[in-house]
């Protein structure tokens, strides 16, 4: 019976139990747990693969698809799909699924954690305490930024941006957003004002990025955008690293063009240990852990499995990738 089951490539080994839904419904070839991309066994199996379950670290482009003539569905365990050539998939009749919604709250929590850590200079204060530089209580030591009454500019008021807005409102922050279209229900509920991006950058005390990576948003936050921001402003990025020009960010932090930044995503990713960003003042870099909770990652795997199985039998995907939205 196994000979008639569809073959599925799982690009990275996942913890026990996360892919139980595949048992008895397909054959699998599983990549190495620690190695991104397509290793030798995966490449060898591509010609017979009918489905791929991948992570955001695997590039699914025309070269990969050309080696997989039987492929019917690509299911990624992520919300963003910038690693997948959607046009190439569409041209071959391959459906693509992703995992929206299930990581919204975890990523919003991490966004607020970054915001708080950078605003209150927690990494600097903790490092000084550990290094013995905490000699006494100081009225001027480790001074940070007040959040209550500060303005938060959300670039991309989607599900995650909205969840961040709800949290920020509880902190007493004033809210604005720049998005491709109006969000009347959310704007009314949370008191979020929609403004042009240039106005948001110029007026926000904190700018938080929550938009997908595309040709329109690549290096959206460049030297000019950073120069538009207040010198006291903070930048938070939990979206995709390439939305921010890393060289421009390093320069802005070193010259004091902005006061600080917290980033969970980088360009490149992972960020090499010798990268200049690590030497920037008041910069907190995290290793892409926005969705890194036990429950969230397991739910992401379950949604990816559901998308994959639907695509294998020709049913509508529970969470298909929607067409890209217009630029800001």
mmCIF file of N, CA and C in Angstrom, residues 170-248:
data_model
loop_
_atom_site.group_PDB
_atom_site.id
_atom_site.type_symbol
_atom_site.label_atom_id
_atom_site.label_comp_id
_atom_site.label_asym_id
_atom_site.label_seq_id
_atom_site.Cartn_x
_atom_site.Cartn_y
_atom_site.Cartn_z
ATOM 1 N N UNK A 170 -2.777 49.417 25.842
ATOM 2 C CA UNK A 170 -2.830 49.161 27.282
ATOM 3 C C UNK A 170 -1.688 49.858 28.020
ATOM 4 N N UNK A 171 -0.607 50.173 27.301
ATOM 5 C CA UNK A 171 0.505 50.910 27.889
ATOM 6 C C UNK A 171 0.285 52.422 27.818
ATOM 7 N N UNK A 172 -0.833 52.820 27.256
ATOM 8 C CA UNK A 172 -1.123 54.248 27.166
ATOM 9 C C UNK A 172 -0.418 54.936 26.021
ATOM 10 N N UNK A 173 -0.058 54.187 24.981
ATOM 11 C CA UNK A 173 0.619 54.791 23.842
ATOM 12 C C UNK A 173 -0.398 55.347 22.849
ATOM 13 N N UNK A 174 -0.009 56.402 22.142
ATOM 14 C CA UNK A 174 -0.808 56.954 21.055
ATOM 15 C C UNK A 174 -0.449 56.197 19.777
ATOM 16 N N UNK A 175 -1.453 55.862 18.964
ATOM 17 C CA UNK A 175 -1.260 54.923 17.868
ATOM 18 C C UNK A 175 -1.542 55.543 16.510
ATOM 19 N N UNK A 176 -0.663 55.239 15.551
ATOM 20 C CA UNK A 176 -0.902 55.566 14.151
ATOM 21 C C UNK A 176 -0.397 54.412 13.306
ATOM 22 N N UNK A 177 -0.868 54.323 12.060
ATOM 23 C CA UNK A 177 -0.390 53.251 11.183
ATOM 24 C C UNK A 177 -0.283 53.731 9.754
ATOM 25 N N UNK A 178 0.607 53.074 9.025
ATOM 26 C CA UNK A 178 0.732 53.257 7.585
ATOM 27 C C UNK A 178 0.535 51.886 6.954
ATOM 28 N N UNK A 179 -0.506 51.754 6.141
ATOM 29 C CA UNK A 179 -0.864 50.464 5.543
ATOM 30 C C UNK A 179 -1.395 50.707 4.143
ATOM 31 N N UNK A 180 -1.436 49.657 3.300
ATOM 32 C CA UNK A 180 -1.916 49.846 1.932
ATOM 33 C C UNK A 180 -3.351 50.341 1.845
ATOM 34 N N UNK A 181 -4.176 50.020 2.843
ATOM 35 C CA UNK A 181 -5.564 50.449 2.821
ATOM 36 C C UNK A 181 -6.050 50.774 4.215
ATOM 37 N N UNK A 182 -7.206 51.437 4.314
ATOM 38 C CA UNK A 182 -7.749 51.771 5.636
ATOM 39 C C UNK A 182 -8.211 50.525 6.381
ATOM 40 N N UNK A 183 -8.250 50.621 7.690
ATOM 41 C CA UNK A 183 -8.724 49.546 8.560
ATOM 42 C C UNK A 183 -9.781 50.148 9.486
ATOM 43 N N UNK A 184 -10.954 50.471 8.955
ATOM 44 C CA UNK A 184 -11.924 51.262 9.725
ATOM 45 C C UNK A 184 -12.336 50.636 11.051
ATOM 46 N N UNK A 185 -12.542 49.328 11.077
ATOM 47 C CA UNK A 185 -12.984 48.689 12.316
ATOM 48 C C UNK A 185 -11.912 48.778 13.395
ATOM 49 N N UNK A 186 -10.676 48.440 13.022
ATOM 50 C CA UNK A 186 -9.576 48.472 13.986
ATOM 51 C C UNK A 186 -9.259 49.912 14.369
ATOM 52 N N UNK A 187 -9.267 50.803 13.400
ATOM 53 C CA UNK A 187 -8.991 52.216 13.676
ATOM 54 C C UNK A 187 -9.977 52.776 14.702
ATOM 55 N N UNK A 188 -11.263 52.408 14.535
ATOM 56 C CA UNK A 188 -12.281 52.901 15.457
ATOM 57 C C UNK A 188 -12.150 52.247 16.829
ATOM 58 N N UNK A 189 -11.901 50.944 16.841
ATOM 59 C CA UNK A 189 -11.816 50.213 18.109
ATOM 60 C C UNK A 189 -10.645 50.668 18.963
ATOM 61 N N UNK A 190 -9.487 50.850 18.326
ATOM 62 C CA UNK A 190 -8.260 51.112 19.073
ATOM 63 C C UNK A 190 -7.790 52.558 18.985
ATOM 64 N N UNK A 191 -8.493 53.362 18.221
ATOM 65 C CA UNK A 191 -8.075 54.749 18.086
ATOM 66 C C UNK A 191 -6.778 54.900 17.322
ATOM 67 N N UNK A 192 -6.610 54.126 16.251
ATOM 68 C CA UNK A 192 -5.400 54.172 15.436
ATOM 69 C C UNK A 192 -5.652 55.084 14.235
ATOM 70 N N UNK A 193 -4.784 56.040 14.043
ATOM 71 C CA UNK A 193 -4.927 56.968 12.923
ATOM 72 C C UNK A 193 -4.081 56.498 11.752
ATOM 73 N N UNK A 194 -4.684 56.449 10.561
ATOM 74 C CA UNK A 194 -3.928 56.096 9.363
ATOM 75 C C UNK A 194 -3.293 57.353 8.778
ATOM 76 N N UNK A 195 -1.976 57.289 8.548
ATOM 77 C CA UNK A 195 -1.229 58.430 8.033
ATOM 78 C C UNK A 195 -0.264 57.941 6.955
ATOM 79 N N UNK A 196 0.246 58.827 6.114
ATOM 80 C CA UNK A 196 1.281 58.427 5.155
ATOM 81 C C UNK A 196 2.547 57.968 5.883
ATOM 82 N N UNK A 197 3.310 57.114 5.245
ATOM 83 C CA UNK A 197 4.512 56.577 5.870
ATOM 84 C C UNK A 197 5.475 57.666 6.286
ATOM 85 N N UNK A 198 5.658 58.683 5.446
ATOM 86 C CA UNK A 198 6.601 59.751 5.794
ATOM 87 C C UNK A 198 6.178 60.479 7.067
ATOM 88 N N UNK A 199 4.879 60.689 7.233
ATOM 89 C CA UNK A 199 4.382 61.338 8.450
ATOM 90 C C UNK A 199 4.573 60.432 9.656
ATOM 91 N N UNK A 200 4.308 59.147 9.482
ATOM 92 C CA UNK A 200 4.493 58.196 10.588
ATOM 93 C C UNK A 200 5.939 58.185 11.049
ATOM 94 N N UNK A 201 6.875 58.133 10.115
ATOM 95 C CA UNK A 201 8.291 58.105 10.482
ATOM 96 C C UNK A 201 8.698 59.378 11.212
ATOM 97 N N UNK A 202 8.189 60.498 10.776
ATOM 98 C CA UNK A 202 8.595 61.774 11.353
ATOM 99 C C UNK A 202 7.999 62.018 12.737
ATOM 100 N N UNK A 203 6.824 61.446 13.009
ATOM 101 C CA UNK A 203 6.112 61.783 14.234
ATOM 102 C C UNK A 203 6.155 60.699 15.307
ATOM 103 N N UNK A 204 6.583 59.486 14.973
ATOM 104 C CA UNK A 204 6.526 58.377 15.925
ATOM 105 C C UNK A 204 7.717 58.387 16.880
ATOM 106 N N UNK A 205 7.446 58.047 18.132
ATOM 107 C CA UNK A 205 8.514 57.809 19.100
ATOM 108 C C UNK A 205 9.054 56.392 18.963
ATOM 109 N N UNK A 206 8.195 55.492 18.501
ATOM 110 C CA UNK A 206 8.592 54.113 18.208
ATOM 111 C C UNK A 206 7.979 53.726 16.876
ATOM 112 N N UNK A 207 8.770 53.149 15.988
ATOM 113 C CA UNK A 207 8.290 52.629 14.712
ATOM 114 C C UNK A 207 8.431 51.112 14.749
ATOM 115 N N UNK A 208 7.318 50.409 14.509
ATOM 116 C CA UNK A 208 7.328 48.945 14.560
ATOM 117 C C UNK A 208 6.868 48.390 13.215
ATOM 118 N N UNK A 209 7.653 47.481 12.653
ATOM 119 C CA UNK A 209 7.420 46.973 11.291
ATOM 120 C C UNK A 209 6.671 45.643 11.328
ATOM 121 N N UNK A 210 5.568 45.574 10.548
ATOM 122 C CA UNK A 210 4.741 44.364 10.516
ATOM 123 C C UNK A 210 4.164 44.162 9.115
ATOM 124 N N UNK A 211 5.018 44.148 8.124
ATOM 125 C CA UNK A 211 4.576 43.997 6.752
ATOM 126 C C UNK A 211 5.424 42.932 6.059
ATOM 127 N N UNK A 212 4.893 42.303 5.018
ATOM 128 C CA UNK A 212 5.651 41.248 4.331
ATOM 129 C C UNK A 212 6.799 41.816 3.514
ATOM 130 N N UNK A 213 7.781 40.973 3.265
ATOM 131 C CA UNK A 213 8.893 41.351 2.396
ATOM 132 C C UNK A 213 8.508 41.118 0.945
ATOM 133 N N UNK A 214 8.713 42.131 0.123
ATOM 134 C CA UNK A 214 8.453 42.033 -1.309
ATOM 135 C C UNK A 214 9.399 42.993 -2.011
ATOM 136 N N UNK A 215 9.308 43.041 -3.315
ATOM 137 C CA UNK A 215 10.152 43.993 -4.054
ATOM 138 C C UNK A 215 9.812 45.429 -3.665
ATOM 139 N N UNK A 216 8.573 45.667 -3.245
ATOM 140 C CA UNK A 216 8.164 47.012 -2.855
ATOM 141 C C UNK A 216 8.649 47.388 -1.459
ATOM 142 N N UNK A 217 8.834 46.398 -0.576
ATOM 143 C CA UNK A 217 9.206 46.708 0.803
ATOM 144 C C UNK A 217 10.669 46.400 1.104
ATOM 145 N N UNK A 218 11.412 45.871 0.146
ATOM 146 C CA UNK A 218 12.839 45.609 0.352
ATOM 147 C C UNK A 218 13.562 46.934 0.632
ATOM 148 N N UNK A 219 14.246 46.998 1.776
ATOM 149 C CA UNK A 219 14.950 48.206 2.225
ATOM 150 C C UNK A 219 14.015 49.421 2.252
ATOM 151 N N UNK A 220 12.770 49.180 2.617
ATOM 152 C CA UNK A 220 11.838 50.289 2.795
ATOM 153 C C UNK A 220 12.369 51.268 3.829
ATOM 154 N N UNK A 221 12.986 50.717 4.884
ATOM 155 C CA UNK A 221 13.609 51.559 5.900
ATOM 156 C C UNK A 221 15.085 51.682 5.535
ATOM 157 N N UNK A 222 15.379 52.701 4.768
ATOM 158 C CA UNK A 222 16.740 52.946 4.285
ATOM 159 C C UNK A 222 17.291 54.208 4.954
ATOM 160 N N UNK A 223 18.396 54.698 4.452
ATOM 161 C CA UNK A 223 19.023 55.874 5.066
ATOM 162 C C UNK A 223 18.086 57.078 5.074
ATOM 163 N N UNK A 224 17.346 57.268 4.001
ATOM 164 C CA UNK A 224 16.429 58.411 3.945
ATOM 165 C C UNK A 224 15.313 58.265 4.967
ATOM 166 N N UNK A 225 14.746 57.045 5.073
ATOM 167 C CA UNK A 225 13.668 56.816 6.042
ATOM 168 C C UNK A 225 14.168 57.020 7.472
ATOM 169 N N UNK A 226 15.356 56.521 7.765
ATOM 170 C CA UNK A 226 15.911 56.659 9.109
ATOM 171 C C UNK A 226 16.209 58.122 9.436
ATOM 172 N N UNK A 227 16.634 58.873 8.435
ATOM 173 C CA UNK A 227 16.902 60.293 8.644
ATOM 174 C C UNK A 227 15.626 61.075 8.913
ATOM 175 N N UNK A 228 14.490 60.539 8.469
ATOM 176 C CA UNK A 228 13.204 61.182 8.700
ATOM 177 C C UNK A 228 12.742 61.027 10.141
ATOM 178 N N UNK A 229 13.200 59.969 10.815
ATOM 179 C CA UNK A 229 12.761 59.676 12.174
ATOM 180 C C UNK A 229 13.347 60.646 13.190
ATOM 181 N N UNK A 230 12.706 60.734 14.342
ATOM 182 C CA UNK A 230 13.225 61.545 15.440
ATOM 183 C C UNK A 230 14.550 60.972 15.931
ATOM 184 N N UNK A 231 15.419 61.829 16.407
ATOM 185 C CA UNK A 231 16.687 61.338 16.959
ATOM 186 C C UNK A 231 16.466 60.570 18.260
ATOM 187 N N UNK A 232 15.307 60.746 18.870
ATOM 188 C CA UNK A 232 14.957 60.030 20.104
ATOM 189 C C UNK A 232 14.140 58.774 19.845
ATOM 190 N N UNK A 233 13.876 58.465 18.572
ATOM 191 C CA UNK A 233 12.966 57.373 18.228
ATOM 192 C C UNK A 233 13.646 56.011 18.288
ATOM 193 N N UNK A 234 12.811 54.982 18.420
ATOM 194 C CA UNK A 234 13.255 53.597 18.430
ATOM 195 C C UNK A 234 12.637 52.867 17.238
ATOM 196 N N UNK A 235 13.367 51.906 16.690
ATOM 197 C CA UNK A 235 12.886 51.093 15.582
ATOM 198 C C UNK A 235 12.799 49.644 16.037
ATOM 199 N N UNK A 236 11.647 48.995 15.789
ATOM 200 C CA UNK A 236 11.435 47.599 16.137
ATOM 201 C C UNK A 236 11.081 46.838 14.862
ATOM 202 N N UNK A 237 11.748 45.705 14.623
ATOM 203 C CA UNK A 237 11.455 44.902 13.427
ATOM 204 C C UNK A 237 11.303 43.437 13.805
ATOM 205 N N UNK A 238 10.071 42.932 13.696
ATOM 206 C CA UNK A 238 9.815 41.503 13.878
ATOM 207 C C UNK A 238 9.188 40.914 12.615
ATOM 208 N N UNK A 239 9.376 41.603 11.483
ATOM 209 C CA UNK A 239 8.768 41.169 10.224
ATOM 210 C C UNK A 239 9.763 40.349 9.401
ATOM 211 N N UNK A 240 10.547 41.033 8.570
ATOM 212 C CA UNK A 240 11.602 40.396 7.793
ATOM 213 C C UNK A 240 12.811 41.328 7.782
ATOM 214 N N UNK A 241 13.993 40.738 7.865
ATOM 215 C CA UNK A 241 15.203 41.522 8.007
ATOM 216 C C UNK A 241 15.458 42.477 6.868
ATOM 217 N N UNK A 242 15.189 42.042 5.643
ATOM 218 C CA UNK A 242 15.535 42.849 4.475
ATOM 219 C C UNK A 242 14.634 44.047 4.270
ATOM 220 N N UNK A 243 13.619 44.230 5.115
ATOM 221 C CA UNK A 243 12.835 45.460 5.057
ATOM 222 C C UNK A 243 13.679 46.644 5.511
ATOM 223 N N UNK A 244 14.702 46.368 6.321
ATOM 224 C CA UNK A 244 15.598 47.409 6.823
ATOM 225 C C UNK A 244 16.977 47.255 6.181
ATOM 226 N N UNK A 245 17.527 48.345 5.691
ATOM 227 C CA UNK A 245 18.895 48.346 5.171
ATOM 228 C C UNK A 245 19.850 48.266 6.360
ATOM 229 N N UNK A 246 20.592 47.165 6.534
ATOM 230 C CA UNK A 246 21.416 47.014 7.738
ATOM 231 C C UNK A 246 22.545 48.028 7.830
ATOM 232 N N UNK A 247 23.139 48.394 6.707
ATOM 233 C CA UNK A 247 24.203 49.397 6.738
ATOM 234 C C UNK A 247 23.655 50.760 7.169
ATOM 235 N N UNK A 248 22.483 51.088 6.650
ATOM 236 C CA UNK A 248 21.862 52.360 7.026
ATOM 237 C C UNK A 248 21.483 52.364 8.504
#
